[in-house]
Structures are given as structure tokens and as C-alpha cells.
XYZ file of C-alpha atoms in Angstrom:
551
model
C 48.266 5.642 -31.220
C 47.253 3.169 -27.691
C 48.040 5.091 -24.557
C 51.300 4.330 -23.047
C 50.442 4.036 -19.091
C 53.752 3.546 -17.264
C 53.614 4.553 -13.728
C 51.719 5.070 -11.032
C 54.141 8.165 -10.348
C 51.888 11.283 -11.037
C 55.311 13.249 -12.653
C 55.857 10.193 -14.327
C 52.024 10.610 -15.562
C 52.383 14.373 -16.804
C 56.032 13.618 -18.246
C 54.730 10.448 -20.412
C 51.076 13.007 -21.374
C 53.476 15.384 -22.627
C 54.989 13.298 -25.048
C 52.451 11.405 -26.753
C 50.792 14.827 -27.430
C 54.430 15.518 -28.764
C 54.421 12.277 -30.531
C 50.668 13.139 -31.780
C 51.508 16.518 -33.261
C 54.769 14.624 -35.363
C 52.688 11.877 -36.315
C 49.927 14.369 -37.852
C 52.658 16.418 -39.666
C 53.982 12.773 -41.040
C 50.406 11.723 -42.238
C 50.350 14.757 -44.893
C 53.712 14.021 -46.177
C 54.473 12.835 -49.351
C 56.235 9.083 -49.197
C 59.477 8.723 -50.249
C 61.338 6.322 -53.315
C 62.941 3.953 -51.212
C 66.174 4.162 -52.022
C 68.243 0.982 -50.611
C 71.526 1.162 -49.721
C 73.993 -0.124 -52.199
C 77.059 -2.487 -51.235
C 79.068 -1.916 -54.437
C 81.715 -3.703 -52.619
C 83.053 -7.418 -53.483
C 82.476 -9.761 -50.503
C 84.832 -9.454 -47.677
C 85.494 -12.343 -44.906
C 86.118 -10.321 -41.758
C 88.853 -11.909 -39.917
C 90.156 -12.827 -36.278
C 91.446 -9.616 -34.234
C 95.399 -10.733 -34.352
C 95.325 -11.890 -30.934
C 93.543 -15.099 -32.393
C 94.997 -14.926 -35.808
C 98.680 -14.891 -33.941
C 97.895 -16.734 -30.324
C 101.414 -16.913 -28.234
C 102.693 -14.789 -31.050
C 100.708 -12.297 -30.388
C 101.249 -12.748 -26.131
C 104.590 -12.455 -26.887
C 105.184 -9.654 -28.750
C 102.493 -7.792 -26.868
C 104.460 -8.445 -22.966
C 107.320 -8.447 -23.878
C 106.784 -4.367 -25.621
C 108.623 -4.498 -28.942
C 106.981 -1.868 -29.847
C 106.515 1.429 -27.418
C 102.114 1.245 -28.564
C 100.639 -2.075 -28.473
C 98.803 -0.417 -30.895
C 101.451 -0.950 -33.070
C 101.873 -4.807 -33.510
C 98.088 -4.747 -33.726
C 98.015 -2.927 -37.567
C 100.431 -4.013 -38.725
C 100.789 -5.837 -41.926
C 101.924 -9.067 -41.856
C 104.529 -10.243 -45.323
C 102.787 -13.369 -45.543
C 99.799 -15.492 -44.240
C 99.180 -15.621 -40.600
C 99.256 -19.335 -40.189
C 102.844 -19.833 -41.746
C 104.703 -16.770 -39.696
C 103.104 -18.831 -36.336
C 104.092 -22.127 -37.231
C 107.801 -20.218 -38.712
C 107.389 -18.465 -34.307
C 107.501 -21.923 -33.585
C 109.593 -23.569 -35.189
C 112.696 -20.930 -34.471
C 111.745 -19.465 -31.008
C 113.988 -22.011 -29.059
C 116.698 -21.246 -31.432
C 119.828 -19.705 -29.181
C 119.990 -16.329 -30.183
C 116.733 -16.020 -31.187
C 114.704 -12.194 -31.167
C 111.722 -11.314 -31.525
C 112.123 -7.885 -32.650
C 114.645 -8.986 -35.236
C 111.770 -11.926 -36.075
C 108.820 -9.357 -36.409
C 110.514 -6.973 -38.449
C 111.248 -10.010 -40.893
C 107.584 -10.977 -40.572
C 105.598 -7.127 -40.508
C 105.308 -4.045 -42.194
C 104.504 -1.815 -39.544
C 102.403 0.927 -39.882
C 104.039 4.384 -39.910
C 102.702 7.837 -38.202
C 100.754 10.056 -40.932
C 103.710 13.850 -40.592
C 101.404 16.669 -40.904
C 103.132 19.973 -42.056
C 100.894 22.922 -42.894
C 102.008 25.802 -45.264
C 102.984 29.128 -42.531
C 100.785 31.283 -41.441
C 97.014 29.867 -42.060
C 94.219 31.324 -40.256
C 92.631 28.418 -37.300
C 89.878 28.094 -40.452
C 92.330 28.016 -43.319
C 94.409 25.329 -40.725
C 90.815 22.858 -40.045
C 90.146 22.618 -43.860
C 94.077 22.166 -45.422
C 93.534 19.659 -42.237
C 89.964 17.418 -44.276
C 92.636 16.147 -47.833
C 95.291 15.048 -45.116
C 93.300 13.254 -42.929
C 90.921 11.819 -45.711
C 91.226 7.960 -46.293
C 89.998 4.975 -49.422
C 90.446 1.593 -48.210
C 88.082 -0.705 -49.598
C 88.669 -4.815 -50.877
C 91.200 -3.573 -53.943
C 93.650 -1.274 -51.623
C 93.632 -2.862 -47.688
C 96.374 -5.881 -47.608
C 95.772 -9.329 -47.477
C 95.313 -10.229 -43.153
C 95.512 -5.951 -42.265
C 93.163 -5.900 -39.185
C 92.243 -3.100 -41.021
C 88.409 -3.548 -42.267
C 87.624 -2.068 -46.183
C 84.990 0.002 -46.482
C 83.599 0.888 -50.175
C 84.151 4.998 -49.588
C 86.128 8.082 -48.631
C 86.259 8.861 -44.906
C 87.948 11.066 -42.340
C 90.531 9.363 -40.320
C 90.797 11.248 -36.267
C 94.766 11.609 -36.871
C 97.841 9.686 -35.167
C 97.728 6.852 -34.147
C 94.112 6.871 -35.016
C 94.575 5.324 -38.466
C 90.865 4.119 -38.835
C 88.214 5.585 -38.543
C 85.854 5.735 -35.539
C 82.665 5.706 -34.598
C 81.251 8.125 -32.595
C 84.345 10.376 -33.781
C 82.366 10.724 -36.849
C 79.597 12.440 -35.976
C 81.804 15.434 -35.005
C 83.715 15.181 -37.854
C 80.315 15.663 -39.899
C 79.886 18.524 -38.449
C 82.944 20.876 -39.800
C 82.429 18.611 -43.309
C 78.770 19.472 -43.780
C 79.564 23.642 -42.202
C 83.199 23.743 -44.963
C 81.044 22.280 -47.617
C 81.970 19.154 -48.155
C 78.346 17.165 -48.704
C 79.941 14.485 -50.627
C 81.641 12.949 -47.738
C 79.308 13.439 -45.300
C 77.276 11.374 -47.068
C 80.509 8.924 -48.477
C 80.904 8.372 -43.901
C 77.228 7.734 -43.791
C 76.795 5.017 -46.779
C 80.529 3.616 -45.264
C 78.675 3.067 -41.639
C 74.930 1.873 -43.090
C 77.771 -0.455 -45.073
C 78.698 -2.231 -42.371
C 75.359 -3.235 -40.219
C 74.790 -4.415 -43.319
C 77.869 -6.493 -43.518
C 79.011 -7.400 -39.312
C 75.685 -6.373 -37.911
C 76.710 -2.889 -36.197
C 79.294 -0.221 -36.483
C 82.257 -1.259 -33.850
C 84.377 1.095 -32.060
C 86.266 1.561 -35.298
C 86.780 -0.024 -38.582
C 89.937 -2.704 -37.411
C 88.871 -6.599 -37.244
C 89.380 -6.066 -32.876
C 87.104 -3.364 -32.764
C 84.300 -5.566 -33.631
C 83.338 -6.921 -30.461
C 81.794 -3.794 -29.824
C 80.060 -0.321 -30.607
C 80.456 2.781 -29.323
C 78.237 5.693 -28.480
C 75.064 5.091 -31.378
C 75.549 8.743 -33.347
C 74.475 7.223 -36.539
C 70.945 8.097 -35.792
C 72.923 12.104 -35.571
C 74.040 11.381 -38.396
C 71.118 10.748 -40.664
C 69.809 13.089 -39.408
C 72.242 15.731 -39.875
C 72.296 14.994 -43.809
C 68.627 15.564 -43.799
C 68.749 18.831 -42.485
C 70.776 19.358 -45.837
C 68.714 16.853 -48.363
C 65.199 16.418 -46.676
C 63.438 13.635 -44.640
C 63.629 11.135 -47.642
C 67.700 10.822 -46.000
C 65.900 8.939 -42.717
C 63.334 6.969 -45.027
C 66.892 5.943 -46.854
C 69.053 4.501 -43.853
C 65.908 2.680 -41.973
C 66.739 -0.120 -42.347
C 70.368 0.293 -40.963
C 68.368 2.547 -38.249
C 66.194 -0.191 -36.991
C 68.911 -2.848 -36.893
C 71.741 -0.455 -35.300
C 68.377 -0.407 -32.704
C 68.312 -4.439 -32.451
C 72.136 -4.221 -31.967
C 71.676 -1.769 -28.702
C 68.784 -4.416 -27.491
C 69.712 -7.787 -28.313
C 68.360 -10.980 -25.164
C 65.714 -7.268 -24.489
C 62.745 -9.618 -24.619
C 64.462 -12.474 -22.435
C 65.097 -10.788 -19.021
C 63.552 -10.406 -15.946
C 63.402 -7.547 -13.216
C 66.338 -6.825 -12.205
C 68.856 -8.989 -14.604
C 71.002 -8.059 -17.463
C 72.496 -9.257 -21.345
C 74.728 -8.307 -23.436
C 73.974 -3.892 -24.080
C 70.379 -4.728 -21.822
C 69.198 -4.244 -18.603
C 65.912 -4.244 -16.629
C 65.371 -2.365 -13.723
C 62.951 -3.366 -10.824
C 59.772 -1.496 -12.281
C 60.745 -3.344 -15.669
C 62.075 0.006 -17.384
C 64.389 -1.674 -19.929
C 67.976 0.647 -20.354
C 70.717 0.397 -21.552
C 74.842 0.469 -20.674
C 77.954 -1.059 -22.120
C 79.340 -4.240 -22.809
C 81.708 -5.788 -25.575
C 81.261 -9.060 -26.484
C 84.912 -11.048 -25.082
C 86.139 -10.746 -21.557
C 90.062 -10.811 -22.555
C 92.875 -7.993 -22.780
C 92.178 -5.157 -25.394
C 94.524 -6.101 -28.510
C 95.600 -2.882 -28.678
C 95.862 -2.352 -24.823
C 96.992 -6.057 -23.890
C 99.801 -5.776 -21.684
C 98.083 -2.524 -19.761
C 94.215 -4.870 -19.218
C 96.369 -7.389 -17.947
C 98.495 -5.052 -15.709
C 94.964 -3.546 -14.092
C 94.036 -7.097 -13.814
C 96.775 -7.871 -11.653
C 95.697 -5.345 -8.991
C 92.503 -6.377 -8.994
C 92.061 -9.776 -5.977
C 88.422 -9.686 -5.283
C 86.936 -10.561 -8.378
C 87.624 -12.752 -12.045
C 90.085 -11.040 -14.433
C 87.964 -11.728 -16.842
C 85.079 -9.653 -15.368
C 87.403 -6.550 -15.008
C 88.918 -7.188 -18.980
C 84.982 -7.007 -20.091
C 84.774 -3.774 -17.352
C 87.433 -2.510 -19.323
C 86.166 -3.049 -23.407
C 82.686 -1.568 -22.372
C 84.919 1.882 -20.760
C 86.022 0.981 -24.598
C 82.911 1.053 -25.774
C 81.894 3.712 -24.407
C 84.100 6.504 -25.967
C 85.269 7.305 -22.015
C 88.219 5.102 -21.530
C 89.132 6.368 -18.957
C 87.066 7.748 -16.173
C 85.974 7.582 -12.725
C 82.790 7.164 -13.728
C 83.026 3.892 -14.264
C 85.401 3.960 -10.843
C 83.651 2.094 -7.961
C 85.785 4.289 -6.206
C 85.627 7.359 -8.712
C 89.565 7.981 -8.338
C 91.060 4.375 -9.413
C 91.278 1.926 -12.611
C 91.392 -0.950 -10.612
C 88.371 -0.159 -9.318
C 86.560 -0.128 -13.212
C 82.568 -1.882 -12.988
C 81.187 -0.389 -16.315
C 79.323 -2.951 -16.832
C 77.282 -2.069 -13.576
C 76.290 1.142 -14.600
C 73.389 2.734 -16.468
C 75.114 5.084 -18.630
C 72.999 9.139 -19.005
C 74.542 9.474 -22.046
C 73.814 5.719 -24.050
C 69.894 5.834 -23.416
C 69.825 9.537 -24.411
C 71.203 8.813 -27.588
C 69.316 6.107 -27.898
C 65.850 7.647 -26.842
C 67.120 9.757 -29.952
C 67.567 7.330 -32.387
C 64.020 5.617 -31.372
C 62.555 8.910 -32.510
C 64.618 8.863 -35.297
C 63.235 5.752 -36.709
C 59.683 6.843 -35.634
C 60.700 9.493 -38.253
C 61.626 7.210 -40.643
C 58.488 4.732 -40.209
C 56.643 7.966 -40.818
C 58.361 8.733 -43.737
C 57.679 5.092 -45.298
C 53.990 5.670 -44.405
C 54.206 2.098 -41.653
C 52.469 4.038 -38.966
C 52.400 0.284 -37.129
C 55.991 1.009 -36.863
C 55.599 5.133 -35.775
C 53.164 3.611 -32.437
C 56.011 1.217 -31.041
C 59.267 3.355 -31.686
C 57.138 6.527 -30.186
C 55.769 3.880 -27.508
C 59.329 3.034 -27.116
C 61.229 6.445 -26.850
C 58.172 7.268 -24.195
C 58.478 5.026 -21.954
C 62.387 5.387 -21.836
C 62.310 9.319 -21.524
C 60.411 8.306 -18.356
C 63.125 5.886 -17.176
C 65.574 8.319 -17.883
C 63.838 10.893 -15.491
C 63.094 7.643 -13.038
C 66.489 6.951 -13.001
C 69.168 9.133 -14.666
C 68.195 12.104 -12.120
C 70.562 12.927 -9.013
C 68.485 14.355 -6.435
C 71.478 16.678 -6.166
C 70.898 18.808 -9.390
C 71.786 16.958 -11.992
C 71.169 13.931 -14.743
C 73.378 11.325 -13.885
C 74.632 7.133 -13.826
C 73.337 4.651 -11.660
C 74.736 1.799 -10.830
C 71.752 -0.857 -11.370
C 73.732 -3.731 -8.681
C 73.841 -1.321 -6.114
C 70.522 0.459 -6.901
C 71.374 3.600 -6.185
C 72.414 6.659 -8.425
C 76.596 7.256 -8.617
C 77.508 10.204 -7.535
C 80.068 11.840 -9.496
C 78.421 15.014 -11.815
C 80.071 14.704 -14.896
C 80.226 16.271 -18.091
C 77.961 13.510 -19.307
C 74.522 14.700 -17.131
C 74.636 17.627 -20.818
C 73.270 14.614 -22.946
C 69.173 14.790 -21.727
C 69.203 17.984 -22.943
C 71.519 17.453 -25.785
C 68.543 14.679 -26.733
C 65.596 16.922 -25.614
C 64.703 14.214 -23.058
C 64.770 16.908 -20.078
C 62.284 17.430 -18.066
C 62.274 22.156 -18.324
C 62.976 22.120 -14.364
C 64.632 19.611 -14.473
C 67.155 21.003 -17.631
C 67.463 24.142 -15.579
C 68.835 22.866 -12.730
C 71.311 20.675 -14.859
C 72.565 24.021 -16.474
C 73.174 25.572 -12.770
C 75.050 23.139 -12.145
C 77.357 23.005 -15.114
C 77.831 26.505 -14.424
C 78.684 25.636 -10.400
C 81.346 23.097 -10.666
C 82.189 22.073 -14.336
C 82.574 25.536 -16.210
C 86.945 26.899 -16.079
C 88.205 29.317 -17.531
C 89.116 27.113 -20.854
C 85.729 25.168 -21.361
C 83.635 22.495 -19.241
C 86.146 20.592 -17.886
C 84.839 16.335 -18.156
C 84.395 15.162 -14.454
C 85.471 16.506 -11.102
C 87.562 13.893 -10.201
C 91.719 14.202 -11.180
C 92.599 10.907 -11.528
C 95.211 11.333 -14.002
C 92.662 9.508 -16.596
C 92.044 11.465 -19.318
C 88.300 11.646 -19.291
C 88.335 12.952 -16.316
C 89.640 16.664 -14.735
C 91.299 18.925 -15.928
C 90.774 17.964 -19.886
C 87.949 18.849 -21.389
C 86.988 17.957 -24.949
C 85.437 19.092 -28.332
C 82.529 16.945 -28.640
C 81.650 17.232 -25.178
C 81.149 21.194 -25.810
C 79.528 20.797 -29.165
C 76.922 18.078 -26.798
C 76.931 20.766 -23.903
C 76.561 24.101 -26.545
C 73.904 22.628 -28.323
C 71.239 20.865 -24.846
C 71.760 24.288 -23.241
C 70.522 26.330 -25.877
C 67.765 23.981 -26.776
C 67.095 24.642 -22.967
C 66.959 28.008 -22.923
C 70.742 28.428 -21.815
C 71.969 30.534 -24.857
C 73.699 32.793 -22.472
C 75.564 29.913 -20.469
C 76.319 27.725 -23.784
C 78.529 30.873 -25.248
C 79.912 31.088 -22.723
C 81.258 27.310 -22.562
C 81.837 27.620 -26.161
C 83.541 31.029 -27.052
C 85.911 29.374 -23.704
C 86.839 26.392 -24.997
C 87.921 28.227 -28.503
C 89.818 30.223 -26.794
C 91.527 27.564 -25.354
C 91.649 25.889 -29.041
C 92.670 28.995 -30.364
C 95.130 29.313 -27.715
C 97.008 26.091 -28.246
C 97.072 26.477 -32.433
C 98.511 29.825 -32.157
C 101.793 28.469 -29.628
C 101.488 25.029 -31.517
C 100.260 25.488 -34.902
C 97.974 22.149 -34.593
C 94.639 21.341 -33.414
C 94.624 18.426 -30.815
C 92.633 15.713 -28.820
C 91.568 17.137 -26.015
C 92.558 19.951 -24.259
C 92.979 21.469 -20.808
C 90.319 23.820 -19.084
C 91.448 24.928 -15.417
C 94.382 25.144 -13.347
C 98.291 27.041 -13.940
C 97.854 27.003 -17.140
C 96.111 25.146 -20.713
C 97.001 23.354 -23.545
C 96.898 20.595 -24.579
C 95.730 17.594 -22.603
C 97.460 14.710 -20.624
C 96.468 11.774 -18.912
C 95.255 7.718 -20.661
C 97.438 5.156 -22.296
C 99.427 6.850 -24.604
C 100.235 10.426 -25.545
C 98.298 13.704 -26.960
C 97.382 12.764 -30.151
C 97.022 15.882 -33.313
C 95.541 16.028 -36.152
C 92.282 15.831 -34.762
C 88.888 14.701 -36.748
C 86.550 15.765 -34.075
C 88.421 18.661 -32.883
C 88.095 19.746 -36.359
C 84.769 19.847 -36.761
C 83.486 20.759 -33.558
C 85.788 23.907 -34.181
C 84.682 25.027 -37.130
C 81.092 24.763 -35.398
C 81.581 27.505 -33.071
C 83.847 29.356 -34.841
C 80.666 30.007 -37.140
C 78.282 29.951 -33.299
C 80.659 32.752 -31.973
C 83.516 34.557 -34.215
C 82.048 33.628 -38.082
C 84.379 36.731 -38.697
C 87.251 34.265 -37.951
């Protein structure tokens, strides 16, 4: 392997050397591995033509339905099933819209079948663990090309998958990893494999894993956890899994790095940014710069509050925040408080780049399984450069890993639970990991677990809310760097919060209040609290087995 020299900074050189030594050890291990059989992913589905999103299919009818509030939830119409061909519906709308007495609500009811929310009624007297086990089949779906209605916004997938629950009637990218944790703990390796195959199918057919399997989500992705899903399956099934999904891992990387070879220092294209020193890092992005189909009126209202830049820039930043999974959070706000100051595409996120580091190291492992050592060298090198970039730009001198505003050329002073991602991805320098743990303990640890940020903005990815996936990231990251004591505090406090809500409301929910006068299901955001709930179920089951195995 060629030596990688990236910086004149002695600390950076030391980090690079430590990484190369580790990488050489990995390569030695790979050299003695027997080659695994190349298992190609085969699509069992018939051909599927991806439709445009509802905003394009229905044009001014779509705008009328969303702006006039035909449904209380903007997501309802985009999930509705048209009863006839969309072009015929649009034609009928244009013919009838000017007729005296025309009722838009009546027209929509005539031509569309709205989705129905699943009502979950569990048997009485279930323990928390029993309830989670009972929920898996309740949240499992099979939506192939054979049973998805014509012209639906739902994108078929060949195998079963678990939905989050409530208004979230489809699969979601990053949710799925945390759901898989619980499925594997529950012995449902078959469903883990099915969901992994579904995402491989989406990469093969669409070119990336969308935000969710809906046509209106295709213009963006979500935090890239596919490599962690592959790693999860490999823990049970062995190293061959890395080789099986290597083509999709590489294509996932290609998607996130599109345009990187065209960049100049200080420039950005799509999901990539080149820093002044030529370090390439990633940001969240969206192909489209229009209001989101599923939140049309809300986005239009937000853009109207912004007077100092074009609406299309605001729309793209709103969409990019949706790609982050943190929609919405003070992390993306210029003033740390107001949605109208959103600047997501100007920010280099610490979580995304930690995940990209893991993707690059996972590809290197897959290439080792395939005995493609040129590829191993390439991706070990890419990961080494990213590790130095993370520790150069995403370390905040106040003692934690955080985001960086590349347009302003300065760190974002908004500590959040995302600071634990470098620990989770094993890319943190040890001394910085310990300082980050101290910061977490001092400002983010609350009676009910880990608060998401320090700001109470009324947005759901801010205080006082805590989220299951961030608790898992925290627990695993802190354990990796020798802070099992703090990990246990965070895990057991969150478990107590989950138990409290379950004992009083008999359900698991999307998010929880972790601080203040009372705990319970969290609030804020664009929609009411959702129950179900896929990733909460998965993380809770893992935490139960870690800290309350008898419960």
C-alpha cells in the first residue's frame, strides 16, 4: 500500500500513521482469507417504470389540493391511489374546476382512494418485550409489482420489510438499520436479509436508496447506513456478505460522491464539498429545489418568511434537511432557532461524514473478500483522508465533534447528539473521544436519556426530545472508547422513559421527552406524535438485552 501524506500538521500525520498501521493489519488478515463465492443479487421482480412524483403527475390539481387543505395531513394526498389514469383525472379537473358549485374535496373523493392509518390493538397485559415481538408482523409489509396499485406513489420492492408505523406507511432508509437491530435480536434474520436485499434492489434499479420507497422521495437519500446493515448481516452470516453486496456498496459510494472529480477548492456540487486545502467532505442535498410533495404548504409558508434569498434555495435546504433525517433541527438554522434561517447545504455534517468513513472502510473489507487489493488500497486511502478531514474540520475547540459551515469557513457552535457519531464509526481520536464524552455528560445527559440539542425551538429534532437511534449511536460509541459507565447511564435512563410511556399508554412511540417537568412521548415538528414504532422497537430490544436481560 502506498503511503498517504495529507498534511504538514504533526497531529494529522500521527493520525494518518495510526490509520495506516491499522489498515495494514486488516490487509494482512484479508490476505489469508479464502475467497468467498461471488453471490450476485438477483432481482426477482418484473420490470418497473418509476413514475414522476405526484406534484408532476397532477400539476395544478396537486397544488390546489395541498394549498386548500383538502386533507389535514399533506402526506395523505401524495399517498392516495388514483382510481383512473392520472392524465384522465387532470383532464377532468380542468373541465370541471370552473363549473359553478365545483367542490375540490368532492372531486378528490371521486377520483382518489386515500390511505388508511393502521389501528394497532395489542392483546392486554403484554410485557414490553412481548409487545415488541407482537408488533413485528403488525408492521411488516410486502409490496411487490404484483400488488402495488397502478399509478401509486409507492415504489415496489421484491421482499418483505418493516414500516415505522402511523403515517409512515412505507419503508425508510435510516430507520431500517435500527429496526434491523431488533429483528436480529428477535431471531428474525430472514427479515433482516429481506430488507437488505430490498435496498440492494433499490440501488440496482434507481441508483441509490431513496429517503423512502415513494416516488416523491427519490430526489434524495437519507443517512447512509447501508454499510452498517451489511456489517450487521455479516456478524451472523460471515464475511461472504461483504462480497455479496460489494457492487451495491460501491454504487452507494458513487451516488454520494457524484461530481467530486470536478470540484475546485472552495466549491461544492451535489453532496460533495472541496475545502480550501482540497479535502473532500460530504453534505446533505436534494436534486429538487421545489416544495416537498408531502409538506407542500408548510414549505411554501416557510419560504415566504425569507426575504434575503430566492425561494428555490430555501426549498433545497428544507429538502436537504429531510435527507439528513433531522427534519427539522437547530443544527441547520443560521440563528440556531428559526426554520426560516435554514442553511443545510452550507453545512458539513459530522454524522454524514462519519457514516461515509464507515462506508469506505466497509468497501475495503468487501474488496478484501473479493481479493481485489487495488480496490482495498483505494478505499483504505479514501477512508484515511476522510478521517483526517473529520478531525481537522469537524472538531470543535469547545470539546466535541460538530458540524462545520463551509460557506462561512467556521465551526457551528451548536452541540448536539450527533457529536457521538465519530465514536460510533471509530474515527474519533481517543483524546477527543474522551472530551466529547465529558461534554455529553455535562450538557446532553438528562433524566430521560440524551437530549438531541441544547435548543428548544419547537422543532422535533431539538430539546427536549430524545430519539432511539441517537441513544444507540451514543451507547455503542461510548462503549467503543471505554466509557461504558456513561453508555449505561444513557441507555438505562432512556429505557426507563420508554417503559414509563409503555406502562401508561401501552405503546412505543417515535420520540420521547427526556428533560423538563415530565417525560413521555415527544412533540414538535410538522405532524402529531406517531406510534408503532420501528426504530424505537429495535433499539429498545437491544438496550433491554444489554441492561435488563431478564425484563
